[in-house]
């Protein structure tokens, strides 16, 4: 009789262990330790903040990235109440999208737009709402769903941002851009409030390393991965005319190289068995290809011991991947790097393909030609404006120094962040564009601040330069 009782108990315990691998609401049985440990477990919640910082069909890839990330988290078992999505939401039903209500993140991909929460859209995608949401400050958000990260001391937080960036800044479609210092101050407040156990941040943007370089302490239990170091571009992929190309009815890039690398890995791997460091290494190899001109270097910042934890702790895990085998055919795609296009040039490529594919003599051909010429004219105006600003404030001989000086590794971009914030946002307001080409010059404004520029003189020079011979 005792044998049967013991057998019954063992079967019950076995059933409990199996069931505990599945979600109960958003409470997970997650290991807080790395694979070599056999320590006791805790039951935190996972919170996620997904941010597409651009708008316009020309920037299709950023919202596609964010929608794809949502599907990974949702398939991983996270509840919508714990996933906060910031995206302008203007591409799924844009007139240029010949697949209304459909967004894809790879040429043969599924519709990643389906079911994505519309927490903060349009003008509600702004810095103030984002930082308030991260802090869990419900009274600080204006508009949108009002959803914020209401995390506790045992919870894990995942933040993923995709957009244009520049030295020290991340783009936002409405209002001012997000500076590295403002983000860091918010993270420090979150840490001081003891409202998370650990946090992982992935950033897809040009010069994204500058957001954390010399700024993110190692003692805040935050681990950050960026698509590029502090001085280089990140890259769009699945672009028209490249390999592999998007479907013929989509003349825009579908994704970004860093982003599709970590997400395509997450799509097939068992994230209960893959560590953050293993994912980082795979993405790093796929992104920094030796024979590729201009490939970027994926970087790590903050508390790197967190990288020993499983990805599951921050993204959940899709039960369909429980039996993933490293030898599976799907894995071969993760070692292949698709063709890439600089973030700064993706807009030109979009307009060029619209022009090239439009019927000869058609109104579409005329419109596409005008869009292409307007973008080229705008870029020329921005280039000339920055040269004029530096010349007025420092003299023509200082232009190369202001444009090209780079801080040494380990040091923050700028000393006076208030000066920097004032200049870059003044320049955005007066010279900015949907393509965000102007962001490539944020380093010049940092160098001007480091050189002790008088803010009033600089803002006057910006106003004068941006209003002179302004493009259409």
JSON list of N, CA, C and O in Angstrom, two decimals, residues 14 23 34 46 54 56 80 87 97 114 132 134 175-176 211 244 271 309 315 327-328 337 374 415 427 438 458 468:
[
{"chain": "A", "resi": 14, "resn": "UNK", "atom": "N", "xyz": [5.41, 15.20, -10.10]},
{"chain": "A", "resi": 14, "resn": "UNK", "atom": "CA", "xyz": [5.84, 15.29, -11.49]},
{"chain": "A", "resi": 14, "resn": "UNK", "atom": "C", "xyz": [4.89, 16.15, -12.29]},
{"chain": "A", "resi": 14, "resn": "UNK", "atom": "O", "xyz": [5.30, 16.99, -13.09]},
{"chain": "A", "resi": 23, "resn": "UNK", "atom": "N", "xyz": [2.39, 29.31, -17.66]},
{"chain": "A", "resi": 23, "resn": "UNK", "atom": "CA", "xyz": [2.12, 30.56, -16.97]},
{"chain": "A", "resi": 23, "resn": "UNK", "atom": "C", "xyz": [0.82, 30.50, -16.18]},
{"chain": "A", "resi": 23, "resn": "UNK", "atom": "O", "xyz": [-0.15, 29.89, -16.60]},
{"chain": "A", "resi": 34, "resn": "UNK", "atom": "N", "xyz": [22.14, 31.56, -13.12]},
{"chain": "A", "resi": 34, "resn": "UNK", "atom": "CA", "xyz": [22.63, 31.09, -14.41]},
{"chain": "A", "resi": 34, "resn": "UNK", "atom": "C", "xyz": [22.56, 29.57, -14.47]},
{"chain": "A", "resi": 34, "resn": "UNK", "atom": "O", "xyz": [22.34, 28.90, -13.47]},
{"chain": "A", "resi": 46, "resn": "UNK", "atom": "N", "xyz": [7.13, 39.47, -15.49]},
{"chain": "A", "resi": 46, "resn": "UNK", "atom": "CA", "xyz": [7.91, 40.10, -16.55]},
{"chain": "A", "resi": 46, "resn": "UNK", "atom": "C", "xyz": [7.11, 41.28, -17.08]},
{"chain": "A", "resi": 46, "resn": "UNK", "atom": "O", "xyz": [5.94, 41.14, -17.43]},
{"chain": "A", "resi": 54, "resn": "UNK", "atom": "N", "xyz": [9.73, 56.27, -34.51]},
{"chain": "A", "resi": 54, "resn": "UNK", "atom": "CA", "xyz": [9.59, 56.99, -35.77]},
{"chain": "A", "resi": 54, "resn": "UNK", "atom": "C", "xyz": [8.16, 56.94, -36.27]},
{"chain": "A", "resi": 54, "resn": "UNK", "atom": "O", "xyz": [7.31, 56.26, -35.68]},
{"chain": "A", "resi": 56, "resn": "UNK", "atom": "N", "xyz": [5.82, 57.41, -40.32]},
{"chain": "A", "resi": 56, "resn": "UNK", "atom": "CA", "xyz": [5.96, 57.47, -41.77]},
{"chain": "A", "resi": 56, "resn": "UNK", "atom": "C", "xyz": [6.27, 56.11, -42.38]},
{"chain": "A", "resi": 56, "resn": "UNK", "atom": "O", "xyz": [7.01, 55.31, -41.82]},
{"chain": "A", "resi": 80, "resn": "UNK", "atom": "N", "xyz": [-1.03, 40.92, -22.07]},
{"chain": "A", "resi": 80, "resn": "UNK", "atom": "CA", "xyz": [-1.04, 42.28, -22.62]},
{"chain": "A", "resi": 80, "resn": "UNK", "atom": "C", "xyz": [-0.94, 43.34, -21.54]},
{"chain": "A", "resi": 80, "resn": "UNK", "atom": "O", "xyz": [-0.39, 44.42, -21.77]},
{"chain": "A", "resi": 87, "resn": "UNK", "atom": "N", "xyz": [3.99, 53.05, -30.36]},
{"chain": "A", "resi": 87, "resn": "UNK", "atom": "CA", "xyz": [4.24, 53.12, -31.80]},
{"chain": "A", "resi": 87, "resn": "UNK", "atom": "C", "xyz": [3.20, 54.04, -32.45]},
{"chain": "A", "resi": 87, "resn": "UNK", "atom": "O", "xyz": [2.04, 54.07, -32.04]},
{"chain": "A", "resi": 97, "resn": "UNK", "atom": "N", "xyz": [0.68, 51.23, -48.19]},
{"chain": "A", "resi": 97, "resn": "UNK", "atom": "CA", "xyz": [0.67, 49.82, -47.80]},
{"chain": "A", "resi": 97, "resn": "UNK", "atom": "C", "xyz": [-0.45, 49.11, -48.58]},
{"chain": "A", "resi": 97, "resn": "UNK", "atom": "O", "xyz": [-1.63, 49.27, -48.27]},
{"chain": "A", "resi": 114, "resn": "UNK", "atom": "N", "xyz": [-0.98, 41.85, -36.09]},
{"chain": "A", "resi": 114, "resn": "UNK", "atom": "CA", "xyz": [-2.20, 41.28, -35.52]},
{"chain": "A", "resi": 114, "resn": "UNK", "atom": "C", "xyz": [-2.13, 41.24, -33.99]},
{"chain": "A", "resi": 114, "resn": "UNK", "atom": "O", "xyz": [-1.20, 40.68, -33.40]},
{"chain": "A", "resi": 132, "resn": "UNK", "atom": "N", "xyz": [7.51, 58.31, -17.97]},
{"chain": "A", "resi": 132, "resn": "UNK", "atom": "CA", "xyz": [6.52, 58.09, -16.92]},
{"chain": "A", "resi": 132, "resn": "UNK", "atom": "C", "xyz": [6.09, 56.62, -16.88]},
{"chain": "A", "resi": 132, "resn": "UNK", "atom": "O", "xyz": [5.91, 56.04, -15.79]},
{"chain": "A", "resi": 134, "resn": "UNK", "atom": "N", "xyz": [7.87, 53.99, -17.77]},
{"chain": "A", "resi": 134, "resn": "UNK", "atom": "CA", "xyz": [8.96, 53.19, -17.19]},
{"chain": "A", "resi": 134, "resn": "UNK", "atom": "C", "xyz": [8.97, 53.32, -15.67]},
{"chain": "A", "resi": 134, "resn": "UNK", "atom": "O", "xyz": [9.15, 52.34, -14.95]},
{"chain": "A", "resi": 175, "resn": "UNK", "atom": "N", "xyz": [7.33, 65.69, -30.42]},
{"chain": "A", "resi": 175, "resn": "UNK", "atom": "CA", "xyz": [8.04, 66.49, -29.43]},
{"chain": "A", "resi": 175, "resn": "UNK", "atom": "C", "xyz": [9.54, 66.31, -29.49]},
{"chain": "A", "resi": 175, "resn": "UNK", "atom": "O", "xyz": [10.11, 66.03, -30.55]},
{"chain": "A", "resi": 176, "resn": "UNK", "atom": "N", "xyz": [10.18, 66.45, -28.34]},
{"chain": "A", "resi": 176, "resn": "UNK", "atom": "CA", "xyz": [11.64, 66.39, -28.29]},
{"chain": "A", "resi": 176, "resn": "UNK", "atom": "C", "xyz": [12.12, 64.95, -28.37]},
{"chain": "A", "resi": 176, "resn": "UNK", "atom": "O", "xyz": [11.36, 64.00, -28.14]},
{"chain": "A", "resi": 211, "resn": "UNK", "atom": "N", "xyz": [24.40, 55.94, -25.79]},
{"chain": "A", "resi": 211, "resn": "UNK", "atom": "CA", "xyz": [23.34, 56.08, -24.79]},
{"chain": "A", "resi": 211, "resn": "UNK", "atom": "C", "xyz": [23.80, 55.56, -23.44]},
{"chain": "A", "resi": 211, "resn": "UNK", "atom": "O", "xyz": [23.35, 56.03, -22.38]},
{"chain": "A", "resi": 244, "resn": "UNK", "atom": "N", "xyz": [17.91, 39.23, -49.08]},
{"chain": "A", "resi": 244, "resn": "UNK", "atom": "CA", "xyz": [16.65, 39.02, -49.80]},
{"chain": "A", "resi": 244, "resn": "UNK", "atom": "C", "xyz": [15.80, 40.29, -49.82]},
{"chain": "A", "resi": 244, "resn": "UNK", "atom": "O", "xyz": [15.86, 41.08, -48.89]},
{"chain": "A", "resi": 271, "resn": "UNK", "atom": "N", "xyz": [14.02, 29.46, -25.28]},
{"chain": "A", "resi": 271, "resn": "UNK", "atom": "CA", "xyz": [14.60, 30.54, -24.49]},
{"chain": "A", "resi": 271, "resn": "UNK", "atom": "C", "xyz": [14.76, 30.19, -23.02]},
{"chain": "A", "resi": 271, "resn": "UNK", "atom": "O", "xyz": [15.34, 30.96, -22.26]},
{"chain": "A", "resi": 309, "resn": "UNK", "atom": "N", "xyz": [22.02, 34.83, -17.30]},
{"chain": "A", "resi": 309, "resn": "UNK", "atom": "CA", "xyz": [20.65, 34.37, -17.10]},
{"chain": "A", "resi": 309, "resn": "UNK", "atom": "C", "xyz": [20.03, 33.93, -18.42]},
{"chain": "A", "resi": 309, "resn": "UNK", "atom": "O", "xyz": [20.49, 34.30, -19.50]},
{"chain": "A", "resi": 315, "resn": "UNK", "atom": "N", "xyz": [11.70, 37.49, -21.62]},
{"chain": "A", "resi": 315, "resn": "UNK", "atom": "CA", "xyz": [10.82, 37.42, -22.79]},
{"chain": "A", "resi": 315, "resn": "UNK", "atom": "C", "xyz": [9.83, 36.26, -22.74]},
{"chain": "A", "resi": 315, "resn": "UNK", "atom": "O", "xyz": [9.02, 36.11, -23.66]},
{"chain": "A", "resi": 327, "resn": "UNK", "atom": "N", "xyz": [20.61, 21.52, -34.61]},
{"chain": "A", "resi": 327, "resn": "UNK", "atom": "CA", "xyz": [20.89, 21.03, -35.96]},
{"chain": "A", "resi": 327, "resn": "UNK", "atom": "C", "xyz": [19.71, 21.21, -36.91]},
{"chain": "A", "resi": 327, "resn": "UNK", "atom": "O", "xyz": [19.77, 20.78, -38.05]},
{"chain": "A", "resi": 328, "resn": "UNK", "atom": "N", "xyz": [18.65, 21.84, -36.43]},
{"chain": "A", "resi": 328, "resn": "UNK", "atom": "CA", "xyz": [17.47, 22.00, -37.27]},
{"chain": "A", "resi": 328, "resn": "UNK", "atom": "C", "xyz": [17.77, 22.91, -38.46]},
{"chain": "A", "resi": 328, "resn": "UNK", "atom": "O", "xyz": [18.66, 23.75, -38.42]},
{"chain": "A", "resi": 337, "resn": "UNK", "atom": "N", "xyz": [23.84, 36.49, -43.06]},
{"chain": "A", "resi": 337, "resn": "UNK", "atom": "CA", "xyz": [23.56, 37.92, -42.92]},
{"chain": "A", "resi": 337, "resn": "UNK", "atom": "C", "xyz": [22.97, 38.46, -44.22]},
{"chain": "A", "resi": 337, "resn": "UNK", "atom": "O", "xyz": [23.60, 38.39, -45.27]},
{"chain": "A", "resi": 374, "resn": "UNK", "atom": "N", "xyz": [13.20, 66.32, -53.20]},
{"chain": "A", "resi": 374, "resn": "UNK", "atom": "CA", "xyz": [12.99, 67.06, -51.95]},
{"chain": "A", "resi": 374, "resn": "UNK", "atom": "C", "xyz": [13.87, 66.52, -50.83]},
{"chain": "A", "resi": 374, "resn": "UNK", "atom": "O", "xyz": [14.43, 67.29, -50.03]},
{"chain": "A", "resi": 415, "resn": "UNK", "atom": "N", "xyz": [29.60, 66.82, -21.51]},
{"chain": "A", "resi": 415, "resn": "UNK", "atom": "CA", "xyz": [29.66, 67.18, -20.09]},
{"chain": "A", "resi": 415, "resn": "UNK", "atom": "C", "xyz": [28.41, 67.96, -19.66]},
{"chain": "A", "resi": 415, "resn": "UNK", "atom": "O", "xyz": [27.89, 67.74, -18.58]},
{"chain": "A", "resi": 427, "resn": "UNK", "atom": "N", "xyz": [17.54, 72.17, -33.08]},
{"chain": "A", "resi": 427, "resn": "UNK", "atom": "CA", "xyz": [17.87, 71.80, -34.45]},
{"chain": "A", "resi": 427, "resn": "UNK", "atom": "C", "xyz": [16.79, 70.89, -35.04]},
{"chain": "A", "resi": 427, "resn": "UNK", "atom": "O", "xyz": [16.40, 71.03, -36.21]},
{"chain": "A", "resi": 438, "resn": "UNK", "atom": "N", "xyz": [18.97, 64.69, -39.85]},
{"chain": "A", "resi": 438, "resn": "UNK", "atom": "CA", "xyz": [19.66, 65.68, -39.02]},
{"chain": "A", "resi": 438, "resn": "UNK", "atom": "C", "xyz": [20.32, 65.07, -37.79]},
{"chain": "A", "resi": 438, "resn": "UNK", "atom": "O", "xyz": [21.24, 65.65, -37.21]},
{"chain": "A", "resi": 458, "resn": "UNK", "atom": "N", "xyz": [24.42, 79.89, -29.85]},
{"chain": "A", "resi": 458, "resn": "UNK", "atom": "CA", "xyz": [24.22, 78.68, -30.67]},
{"chain": "A", "resi": 458, "resn": "UNK", "atom": "C", "xyz": [22.78, 78.58, -31.16]},
{"chain": "A", "resi": 458, "resn": "UNK", "atom": "O", "xyz": [22.54, 78.27, -32.33]},
{"chain": "A", "resi": 468, "resn": "UNK", "atom": "N", "xyz": [17.31, 79.89, -43.44]},
{"chain": "A", "resi": 468, "resn": "UNK", "atom": "CA", "xyz": [17.91, 80.42, -44.65]},
{"chain": "A", "resi": 468, "resn": "UNK", "atom": "C", "xyz": [17.81, 79.41, -45.79]},
{"chain": "A", "resi": 468, "resn": "UNK", "atom": "O", "xyz": [18.27, 78.27, -45.65]}
]
